[in-house]
CSV table of C-alpha atoms and ligand atoms in Angstrom, one decimal:
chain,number,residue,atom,x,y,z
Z,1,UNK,CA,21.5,-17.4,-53.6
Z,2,UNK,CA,24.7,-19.4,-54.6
Z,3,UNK,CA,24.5,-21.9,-51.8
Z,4,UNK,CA,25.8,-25.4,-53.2
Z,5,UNK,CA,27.7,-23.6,-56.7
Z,6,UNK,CA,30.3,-22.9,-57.1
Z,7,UNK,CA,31.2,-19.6,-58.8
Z,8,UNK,CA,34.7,-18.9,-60.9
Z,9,UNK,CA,36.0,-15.9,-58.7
Z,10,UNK,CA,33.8,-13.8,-56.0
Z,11,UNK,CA,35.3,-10.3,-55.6
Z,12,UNK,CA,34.8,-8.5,-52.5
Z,13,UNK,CA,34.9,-4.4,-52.7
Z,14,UNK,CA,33.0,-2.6,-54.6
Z,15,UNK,CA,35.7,0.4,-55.5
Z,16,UNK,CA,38.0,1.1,-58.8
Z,17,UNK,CA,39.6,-1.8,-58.0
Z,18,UNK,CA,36.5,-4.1,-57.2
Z,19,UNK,CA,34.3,-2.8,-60.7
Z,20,UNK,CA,37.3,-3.2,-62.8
Z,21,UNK,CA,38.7,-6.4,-61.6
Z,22,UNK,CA,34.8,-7.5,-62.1
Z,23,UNK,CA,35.0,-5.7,-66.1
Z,24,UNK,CA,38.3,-7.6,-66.7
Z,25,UNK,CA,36.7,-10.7,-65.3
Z,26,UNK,CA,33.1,-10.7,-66.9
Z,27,UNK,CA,34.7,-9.6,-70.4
Z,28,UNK,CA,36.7,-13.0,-69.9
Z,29,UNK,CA,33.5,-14.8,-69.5
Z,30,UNK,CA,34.4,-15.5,-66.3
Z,31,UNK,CA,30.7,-14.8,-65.3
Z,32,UNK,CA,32.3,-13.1,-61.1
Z,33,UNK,CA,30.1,-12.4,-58.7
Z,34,UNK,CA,31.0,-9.1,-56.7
Z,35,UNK,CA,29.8,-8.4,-53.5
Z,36,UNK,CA,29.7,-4.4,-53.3
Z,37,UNK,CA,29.1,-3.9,-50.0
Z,38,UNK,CA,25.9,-1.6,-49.2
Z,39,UNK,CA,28.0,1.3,-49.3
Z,40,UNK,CA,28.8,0.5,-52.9
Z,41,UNK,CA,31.3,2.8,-54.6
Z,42,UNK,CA,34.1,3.0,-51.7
Z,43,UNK,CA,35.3,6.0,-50.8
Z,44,UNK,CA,34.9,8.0,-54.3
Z,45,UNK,CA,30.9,8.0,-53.3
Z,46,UNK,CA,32.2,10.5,-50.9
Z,47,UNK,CA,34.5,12.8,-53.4
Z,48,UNK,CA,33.1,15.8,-55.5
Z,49,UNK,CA,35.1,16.7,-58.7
Z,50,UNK,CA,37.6,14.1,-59.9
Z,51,UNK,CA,40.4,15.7,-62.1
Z,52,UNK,CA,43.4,13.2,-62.2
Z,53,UNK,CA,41.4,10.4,-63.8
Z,54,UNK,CA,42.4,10.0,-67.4
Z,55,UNK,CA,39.4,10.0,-70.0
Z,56,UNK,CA,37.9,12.7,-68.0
Z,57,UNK,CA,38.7,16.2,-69.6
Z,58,UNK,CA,36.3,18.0,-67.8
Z,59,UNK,CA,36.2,16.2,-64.6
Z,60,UNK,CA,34.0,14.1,-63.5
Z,61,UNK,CA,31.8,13.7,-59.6
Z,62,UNK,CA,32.7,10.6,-57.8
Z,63,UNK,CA,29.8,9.2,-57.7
Z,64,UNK,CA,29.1,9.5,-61.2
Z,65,UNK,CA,32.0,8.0,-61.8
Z,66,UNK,CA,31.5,4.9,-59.8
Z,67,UNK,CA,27.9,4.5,-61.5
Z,68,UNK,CA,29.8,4.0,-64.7
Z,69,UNK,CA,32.6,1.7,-63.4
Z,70,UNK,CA,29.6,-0.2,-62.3
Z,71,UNK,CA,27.5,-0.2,-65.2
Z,72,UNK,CA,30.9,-0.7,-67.4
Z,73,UNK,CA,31.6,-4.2,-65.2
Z,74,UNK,CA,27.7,-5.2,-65.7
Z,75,UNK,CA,27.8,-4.6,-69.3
Z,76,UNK,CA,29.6,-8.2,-69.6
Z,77,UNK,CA,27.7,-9.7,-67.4
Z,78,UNK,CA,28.4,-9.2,-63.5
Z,79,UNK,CA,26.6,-9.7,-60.7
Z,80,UNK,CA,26.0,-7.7,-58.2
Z,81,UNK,CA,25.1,-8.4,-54.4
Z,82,UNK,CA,24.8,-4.9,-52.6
Z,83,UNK,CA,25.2,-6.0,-49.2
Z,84,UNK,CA,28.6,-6.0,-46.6
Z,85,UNK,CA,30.6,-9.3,-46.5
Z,86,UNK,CA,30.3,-10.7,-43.3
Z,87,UNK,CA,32.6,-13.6,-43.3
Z,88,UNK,CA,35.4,-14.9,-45.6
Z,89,UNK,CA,36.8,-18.3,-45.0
Z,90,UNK,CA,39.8,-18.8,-47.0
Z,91,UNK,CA,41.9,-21.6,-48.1
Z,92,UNK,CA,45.1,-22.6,-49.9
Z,93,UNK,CA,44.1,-23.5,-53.3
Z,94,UNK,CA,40.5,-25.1,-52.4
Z,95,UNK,CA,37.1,-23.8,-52.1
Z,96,UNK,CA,36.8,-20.3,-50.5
Z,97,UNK,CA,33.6,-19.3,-49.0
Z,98,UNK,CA,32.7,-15.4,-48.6
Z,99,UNK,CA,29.3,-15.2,-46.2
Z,100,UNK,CA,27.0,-12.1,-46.9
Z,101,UNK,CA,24.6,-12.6,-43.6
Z,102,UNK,CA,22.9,-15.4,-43.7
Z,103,UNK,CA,24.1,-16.8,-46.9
Z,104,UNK,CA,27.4,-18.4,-48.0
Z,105,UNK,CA,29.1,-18.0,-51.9
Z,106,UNK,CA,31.8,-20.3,-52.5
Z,107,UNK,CA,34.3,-19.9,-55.3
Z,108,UNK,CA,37.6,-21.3,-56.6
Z,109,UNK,CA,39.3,-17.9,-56.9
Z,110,UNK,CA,38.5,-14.8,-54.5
Z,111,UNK,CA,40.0,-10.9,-55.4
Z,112,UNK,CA,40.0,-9.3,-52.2
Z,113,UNK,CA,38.9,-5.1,-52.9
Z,114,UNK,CA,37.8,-4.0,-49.5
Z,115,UNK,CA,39.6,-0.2,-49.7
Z,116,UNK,CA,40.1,1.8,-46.8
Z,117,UNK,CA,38.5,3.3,-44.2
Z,118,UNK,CA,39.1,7.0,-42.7
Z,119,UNK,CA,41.4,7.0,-39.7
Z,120,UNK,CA,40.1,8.2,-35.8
Z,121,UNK,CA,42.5,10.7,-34.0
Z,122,UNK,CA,41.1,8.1,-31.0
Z,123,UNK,CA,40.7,11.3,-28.7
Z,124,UNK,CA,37.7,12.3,-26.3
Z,125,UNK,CA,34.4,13.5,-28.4
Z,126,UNK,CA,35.4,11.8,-31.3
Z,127,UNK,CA,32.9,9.4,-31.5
Z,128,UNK,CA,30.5,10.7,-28.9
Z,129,UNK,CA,29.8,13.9,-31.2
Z,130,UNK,CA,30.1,11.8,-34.9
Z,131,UNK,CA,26.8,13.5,-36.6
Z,132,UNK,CA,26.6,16.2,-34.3
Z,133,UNK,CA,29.4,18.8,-35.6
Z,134,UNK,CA,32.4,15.7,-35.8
Z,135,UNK,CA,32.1,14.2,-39.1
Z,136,UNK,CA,35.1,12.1,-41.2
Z,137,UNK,CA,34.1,13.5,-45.0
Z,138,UNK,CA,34.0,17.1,-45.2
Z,139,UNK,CA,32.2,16.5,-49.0
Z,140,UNK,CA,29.5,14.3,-47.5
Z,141,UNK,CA,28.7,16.9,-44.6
Z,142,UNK,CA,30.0,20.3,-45.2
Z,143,UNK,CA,26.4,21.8,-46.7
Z,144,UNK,CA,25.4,21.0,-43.0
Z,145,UNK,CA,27.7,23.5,-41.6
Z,146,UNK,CA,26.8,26.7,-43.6
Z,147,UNK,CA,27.6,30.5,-41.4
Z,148,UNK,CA,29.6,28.0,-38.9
Z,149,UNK,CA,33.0,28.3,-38.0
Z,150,UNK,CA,34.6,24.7,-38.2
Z,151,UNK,CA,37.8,23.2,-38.3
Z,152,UNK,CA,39.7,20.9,-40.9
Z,153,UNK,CA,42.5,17.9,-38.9
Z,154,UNK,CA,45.2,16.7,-41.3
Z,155,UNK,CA,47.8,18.1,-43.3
Z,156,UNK,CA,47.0,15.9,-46.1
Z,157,UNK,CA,45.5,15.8,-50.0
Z,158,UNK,CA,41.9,14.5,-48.2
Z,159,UNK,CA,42.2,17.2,-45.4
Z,160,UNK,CA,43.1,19.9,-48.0
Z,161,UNK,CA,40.5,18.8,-50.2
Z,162,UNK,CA,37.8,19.2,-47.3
Z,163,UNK,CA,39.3,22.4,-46.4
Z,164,UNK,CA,38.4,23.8,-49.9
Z,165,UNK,CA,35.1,22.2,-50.0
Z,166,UNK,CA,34.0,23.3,-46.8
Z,167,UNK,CA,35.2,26.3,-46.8
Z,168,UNK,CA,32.0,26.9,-49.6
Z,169,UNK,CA,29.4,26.7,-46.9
Z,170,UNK,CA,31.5,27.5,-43.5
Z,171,UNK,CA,31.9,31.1,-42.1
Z,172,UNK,CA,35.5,30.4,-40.9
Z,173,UNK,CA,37.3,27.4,-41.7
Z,174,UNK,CA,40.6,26.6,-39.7
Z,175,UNK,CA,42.9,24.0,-41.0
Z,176,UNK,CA,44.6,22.2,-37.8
Z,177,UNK,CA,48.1,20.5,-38.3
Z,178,UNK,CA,50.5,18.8,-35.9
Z,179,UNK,CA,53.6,20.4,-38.1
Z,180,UNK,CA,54.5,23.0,-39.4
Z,181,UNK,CA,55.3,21.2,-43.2
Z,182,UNK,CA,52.2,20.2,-45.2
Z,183,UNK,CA,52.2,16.2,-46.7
Z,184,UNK,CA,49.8,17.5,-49.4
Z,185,UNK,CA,51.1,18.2,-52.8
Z,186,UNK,CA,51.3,21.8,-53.6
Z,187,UNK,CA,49.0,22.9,-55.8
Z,188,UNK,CA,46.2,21.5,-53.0
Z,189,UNK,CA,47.7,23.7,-50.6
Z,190,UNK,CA,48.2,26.5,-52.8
Z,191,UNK,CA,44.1,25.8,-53.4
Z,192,UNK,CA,43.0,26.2,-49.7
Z,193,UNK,CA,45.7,28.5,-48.3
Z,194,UNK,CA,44.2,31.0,-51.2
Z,195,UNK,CA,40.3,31.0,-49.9
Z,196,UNK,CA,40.0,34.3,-47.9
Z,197,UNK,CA,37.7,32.2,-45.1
Z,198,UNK,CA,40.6,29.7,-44.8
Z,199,UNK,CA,42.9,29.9,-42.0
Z,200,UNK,CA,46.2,27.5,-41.0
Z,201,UNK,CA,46.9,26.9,-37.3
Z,202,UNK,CA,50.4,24.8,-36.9
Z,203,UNK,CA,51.6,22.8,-35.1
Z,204,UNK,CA,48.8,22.3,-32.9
Z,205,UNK,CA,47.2,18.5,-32.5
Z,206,UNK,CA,43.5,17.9,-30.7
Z,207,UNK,CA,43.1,16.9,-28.0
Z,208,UNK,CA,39.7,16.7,-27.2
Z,209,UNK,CA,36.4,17.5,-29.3
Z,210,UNK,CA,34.3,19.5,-26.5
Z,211,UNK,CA,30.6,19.3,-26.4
Z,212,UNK,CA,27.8,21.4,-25.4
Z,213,UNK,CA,24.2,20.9,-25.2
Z,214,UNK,CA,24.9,17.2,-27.3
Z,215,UNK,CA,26.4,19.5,-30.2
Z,216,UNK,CA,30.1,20.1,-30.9
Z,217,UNK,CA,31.2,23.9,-29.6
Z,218,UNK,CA,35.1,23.3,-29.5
Z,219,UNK,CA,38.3,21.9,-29.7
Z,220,UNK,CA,41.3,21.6,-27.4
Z,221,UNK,CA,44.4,22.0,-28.9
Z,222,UNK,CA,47.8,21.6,-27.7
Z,223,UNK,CA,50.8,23.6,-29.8
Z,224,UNK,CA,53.0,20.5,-30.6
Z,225,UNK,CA,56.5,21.6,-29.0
Z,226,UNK,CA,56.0,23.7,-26.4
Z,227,UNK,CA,52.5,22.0,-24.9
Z,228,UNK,CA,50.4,24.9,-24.5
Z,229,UNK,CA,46.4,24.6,-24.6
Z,230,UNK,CA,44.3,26.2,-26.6
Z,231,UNK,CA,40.7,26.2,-27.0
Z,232,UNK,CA,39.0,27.1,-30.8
Z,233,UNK,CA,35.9,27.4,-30.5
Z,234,UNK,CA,34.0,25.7,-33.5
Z,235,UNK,CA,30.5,24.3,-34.6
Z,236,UNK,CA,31.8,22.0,-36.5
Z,237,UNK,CA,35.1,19.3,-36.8
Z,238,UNK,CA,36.4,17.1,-39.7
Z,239,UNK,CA,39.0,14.8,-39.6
Z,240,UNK,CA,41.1,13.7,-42.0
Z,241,UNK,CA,43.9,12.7,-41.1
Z,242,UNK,CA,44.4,9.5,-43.5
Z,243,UNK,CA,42.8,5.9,-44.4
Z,244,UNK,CA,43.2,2.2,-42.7
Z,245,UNK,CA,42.8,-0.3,-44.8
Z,246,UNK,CA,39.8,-2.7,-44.4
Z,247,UNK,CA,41.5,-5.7,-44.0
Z,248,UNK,CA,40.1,-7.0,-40.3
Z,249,UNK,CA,38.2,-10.1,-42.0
Z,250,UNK,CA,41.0,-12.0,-43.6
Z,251,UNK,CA,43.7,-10.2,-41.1
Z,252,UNK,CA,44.0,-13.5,-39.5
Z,253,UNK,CA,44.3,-15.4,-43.1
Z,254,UNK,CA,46.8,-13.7,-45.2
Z,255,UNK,CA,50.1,-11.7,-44.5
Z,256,UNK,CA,49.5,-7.9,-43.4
Z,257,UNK,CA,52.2,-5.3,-42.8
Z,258,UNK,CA,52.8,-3.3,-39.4
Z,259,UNK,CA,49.6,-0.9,-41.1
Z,260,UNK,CA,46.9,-3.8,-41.7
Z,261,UNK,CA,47.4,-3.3,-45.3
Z,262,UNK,CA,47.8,-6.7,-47.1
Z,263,UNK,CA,50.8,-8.1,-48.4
Z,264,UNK,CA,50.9,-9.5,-51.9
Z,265,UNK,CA,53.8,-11.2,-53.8
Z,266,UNK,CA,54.5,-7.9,-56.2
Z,267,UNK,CA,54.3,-7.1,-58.6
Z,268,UNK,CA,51.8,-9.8,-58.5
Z,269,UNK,CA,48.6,-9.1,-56.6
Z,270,UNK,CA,48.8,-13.1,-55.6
Z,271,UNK,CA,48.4,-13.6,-51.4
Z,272,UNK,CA,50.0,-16.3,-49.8
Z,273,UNK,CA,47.1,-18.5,-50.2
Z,274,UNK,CA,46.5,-19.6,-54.1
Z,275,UNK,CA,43.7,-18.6,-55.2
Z,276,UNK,CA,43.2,-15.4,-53.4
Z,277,UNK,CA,44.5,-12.1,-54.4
Z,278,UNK,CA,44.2,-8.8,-53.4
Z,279,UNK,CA,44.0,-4.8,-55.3
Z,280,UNK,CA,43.4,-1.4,-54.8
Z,281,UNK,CA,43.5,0.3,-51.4
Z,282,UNK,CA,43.6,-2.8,-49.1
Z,283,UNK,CA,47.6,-3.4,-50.5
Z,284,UNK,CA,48.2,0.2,-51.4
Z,285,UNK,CA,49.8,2.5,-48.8
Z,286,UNK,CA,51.8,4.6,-51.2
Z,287,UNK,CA,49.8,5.6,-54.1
Z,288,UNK,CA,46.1,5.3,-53.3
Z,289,UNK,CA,44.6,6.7,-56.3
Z,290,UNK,CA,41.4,5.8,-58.4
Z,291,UNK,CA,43.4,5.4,-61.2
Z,292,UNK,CA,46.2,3.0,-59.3
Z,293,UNK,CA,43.8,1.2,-57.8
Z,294,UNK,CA,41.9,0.4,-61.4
Z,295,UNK,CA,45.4,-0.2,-62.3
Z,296,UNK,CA,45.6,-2.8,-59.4
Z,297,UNK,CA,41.9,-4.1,-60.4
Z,298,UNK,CA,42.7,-5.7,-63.2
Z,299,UNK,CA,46.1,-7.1,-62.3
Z,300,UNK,CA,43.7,-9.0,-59.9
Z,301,UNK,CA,42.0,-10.1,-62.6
Z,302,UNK,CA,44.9,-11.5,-64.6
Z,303,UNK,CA,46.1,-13.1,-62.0
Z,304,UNK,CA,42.7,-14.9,-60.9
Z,305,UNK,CA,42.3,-15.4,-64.9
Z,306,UNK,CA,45.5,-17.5,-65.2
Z,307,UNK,CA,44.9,-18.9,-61.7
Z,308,UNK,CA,41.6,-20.5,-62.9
Z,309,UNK,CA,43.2,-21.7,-66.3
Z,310,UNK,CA,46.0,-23.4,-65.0
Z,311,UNK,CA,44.2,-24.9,-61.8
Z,312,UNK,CA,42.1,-27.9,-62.6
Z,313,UNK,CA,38.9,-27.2,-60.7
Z,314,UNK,CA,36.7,-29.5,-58.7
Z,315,UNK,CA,34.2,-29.8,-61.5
Z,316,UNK,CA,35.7,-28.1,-65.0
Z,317,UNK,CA,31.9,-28.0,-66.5
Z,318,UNK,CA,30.8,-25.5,-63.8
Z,319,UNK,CA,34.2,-23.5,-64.2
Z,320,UNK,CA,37.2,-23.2,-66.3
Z,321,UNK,CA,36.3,-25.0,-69.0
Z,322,UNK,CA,36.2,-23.6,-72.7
Z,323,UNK,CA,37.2,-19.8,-71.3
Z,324,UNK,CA,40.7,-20.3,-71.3
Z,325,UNK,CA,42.5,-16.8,-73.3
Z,326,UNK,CA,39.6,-14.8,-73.1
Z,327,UNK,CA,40.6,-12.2,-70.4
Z,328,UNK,CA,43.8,-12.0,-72.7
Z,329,UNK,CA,42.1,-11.1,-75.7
Z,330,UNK,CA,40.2,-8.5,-73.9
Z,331,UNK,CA,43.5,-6.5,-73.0
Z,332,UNK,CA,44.7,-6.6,-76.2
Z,333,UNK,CA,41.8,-5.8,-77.8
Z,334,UNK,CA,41.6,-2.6,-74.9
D,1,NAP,P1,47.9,11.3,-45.8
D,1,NAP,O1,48.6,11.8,-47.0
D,1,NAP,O2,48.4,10.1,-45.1
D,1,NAP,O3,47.8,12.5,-44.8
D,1,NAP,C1,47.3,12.4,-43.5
D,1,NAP,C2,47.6,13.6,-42.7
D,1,NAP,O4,46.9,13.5,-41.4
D,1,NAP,C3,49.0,13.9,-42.5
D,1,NAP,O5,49.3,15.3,-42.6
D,1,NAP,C4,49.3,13.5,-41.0
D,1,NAP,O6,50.2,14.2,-40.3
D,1,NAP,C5,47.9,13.8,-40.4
D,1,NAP,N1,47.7,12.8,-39.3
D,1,NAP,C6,47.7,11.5,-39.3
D,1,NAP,N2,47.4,10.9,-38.1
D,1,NAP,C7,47.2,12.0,-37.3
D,1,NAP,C8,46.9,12.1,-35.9
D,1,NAP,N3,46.7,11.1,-35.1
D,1,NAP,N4,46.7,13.4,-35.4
D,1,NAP,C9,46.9,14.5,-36.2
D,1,NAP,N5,47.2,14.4,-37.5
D,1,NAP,C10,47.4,13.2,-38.0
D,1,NAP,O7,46.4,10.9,-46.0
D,1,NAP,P2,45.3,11.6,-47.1
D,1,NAP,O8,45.4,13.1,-46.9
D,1,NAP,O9,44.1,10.9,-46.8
D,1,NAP,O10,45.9,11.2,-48.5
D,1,NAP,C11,46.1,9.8,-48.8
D,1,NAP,C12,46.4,9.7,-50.3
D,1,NAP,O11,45.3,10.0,-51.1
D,1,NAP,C13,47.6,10.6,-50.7
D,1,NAP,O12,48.4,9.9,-51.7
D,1,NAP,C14,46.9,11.8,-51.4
D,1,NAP,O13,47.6,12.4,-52.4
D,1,NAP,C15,45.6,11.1,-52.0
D,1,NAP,N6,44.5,12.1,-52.2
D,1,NAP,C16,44.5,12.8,-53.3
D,1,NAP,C17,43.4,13.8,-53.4
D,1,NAP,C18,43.3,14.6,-54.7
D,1,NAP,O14,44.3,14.7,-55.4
D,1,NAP,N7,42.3,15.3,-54.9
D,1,NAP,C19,42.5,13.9,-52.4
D,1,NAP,C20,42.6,13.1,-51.3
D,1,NAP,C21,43.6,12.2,-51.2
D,1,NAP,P3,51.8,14.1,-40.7
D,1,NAP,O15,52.0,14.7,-42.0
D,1,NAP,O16,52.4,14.8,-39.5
D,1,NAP,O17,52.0,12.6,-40.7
């Protein structure tokens, strides 16, 4: 497509952070090209009701949501390639290439958005029975497990909001916590400890998923201080037990923390290399919201918009050029 220009900025992620880096961006006329991944809409294409993002009385479904950040960022003119970034090749203040299969985009400024990606308890079954009874989003699968008896991993928000969306379709539903203290904020576990087909077993962790007949029929659990095993049966398993950031392509090019989650010069969203900057999920281990990571977005742009305006490009026709302010006098004017 782009092969010999050279765009403005490429951001890579297409999330809250990704779509409204790209709104800030295109409304400064910087014209970016996002690269959404297939999967487009990160990990809200996998939530039902949304109630903590401002502007949304009512609520809103993910998805929904992420159709709007999307239409929102095209609106001012974004483009959109709908495929997974294969490649990034990075540099300190030159020409940075982002590959997308067979074809390479190059750009003068790159916002890195790749999110997060559920974390594996790494245990046997795991993987052998994923799509047959071990799944890692209870809202994308739980209609597949009505009358069943299945079981929620994680003591967190995401395993609490499973829990109660689950619990719609399954028989029993058993939440499965290595402690006895809940991470989740309260009123989530107020929310599922309420539903009559919700039990809480603590402090037990998996061990193994066990399989029968290709299909998920248990779990083997062992009580966290004293060791005992224990066997619940289930027909289904879902794990959430948290997020790793999807950082493994540039992991090599930038500074991460001990996590994999990329460090950024704060509260800047600059990387060590000029002319790369990173948002949303991929720096945040703390907050993780939509609404933080929106927040995050169009930092990213900011930054990439003053990047570009005070770094003389290779050819100021195809870039910079007359734009300079614009992405300014779209915040005020929001
Ligand atoms: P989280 O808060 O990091 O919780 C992960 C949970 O999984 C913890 O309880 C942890 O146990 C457990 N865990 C981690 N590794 C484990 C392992 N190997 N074996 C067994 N258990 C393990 O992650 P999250 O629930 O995905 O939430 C992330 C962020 O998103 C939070 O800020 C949360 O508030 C937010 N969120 C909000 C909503 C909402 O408001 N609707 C929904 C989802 C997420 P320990 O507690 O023992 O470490």
């Amino acid at each position: 497509m782009s092969e010999g220009r050279v765009e403005n900025l490429i951001i890579v992620g297409g999330g809250p952070a990704g779509y409204t880096a790209a709104l800030y961006a295109a409304r400064a006329e910087l014209q970016p090209l996002l690269i959404e991944g297939f999967q487009w809409g990160g990990q809200l294409q996998n939530t039902t009701d949304v109630e903590n993002y401002p502007g949304y009385p009512e609520g809103i479904m993910g998805p929904e949501m992420m159709t709007d950040f999307r239409k929102q960022a095209e609106r001012f003119g974004t483009r959109f390639i709908t495929d997974d970034t294969t490649e990034l090749r990075l540099t300190d203040g030159d020409i940075h290439e982002v590959v997308v299969g067979k074809e390479t985009h190059r750009a003068r400024a790159v916002i890195l958005a790749m999110g997060a990606e559920p974390k594996r308890l790494g245990i046997p079954g795991e993987m052998e029975l994923q799509g047959a009874g071990v799944s890692t989003c209870g809202v994308c699968d739980g209609a597949f497990f009505k009358g069943k008896d299945v079981a929620v991993i994680g003591g967190g928000d995401s395993a609490m909001e499973d829990s109660i969306f689950v619990s719609k379709f399954a028989d029993k539903l058993t939440i499965v916590h290595r402690r006895d203290d809940f991470r989740a904020s309260k009123i989530m576990e107020d929310r599922a400890r309420s539903k009559d087909n919700i039990e809480v077993l603590t402090p037990y962790k998996p061990l193994e998923f066990v399989g029968e007949n290709g299909k998920i029929s248990a779990i083997r659990l062992e009580q966290s201080e004293s060791g005992e095993e224990k066997v619940l049966p289930v027909g289904g398993a879902f794990v959430a037990i948290g997020h790793t950031p999807r950082s493994e392509l540039v992991s090599d090019q930038v500074d991460t923390d001990e996590d994999g989650y990329v460090r950024v010069e704060e509260p800047s969203t600059k990387t060590k290399l000029a002319g790369v900057f990173a948002v949303g999920d991929l720096v945040d281990h703390t907050y993780r919201q939509a609404v933080t990571a929106a927040g995050s977005g169009t930092k990213g742009a900011l930054d990439a918009e003053w990047y570009l305006r005070d770094t003389p490009g290779p050819d100021p026709e195809a870039h910079w050029g007359k734009q300079t302010g614009a992405i300014i006098e779209a915040v005020e004017a929001s």
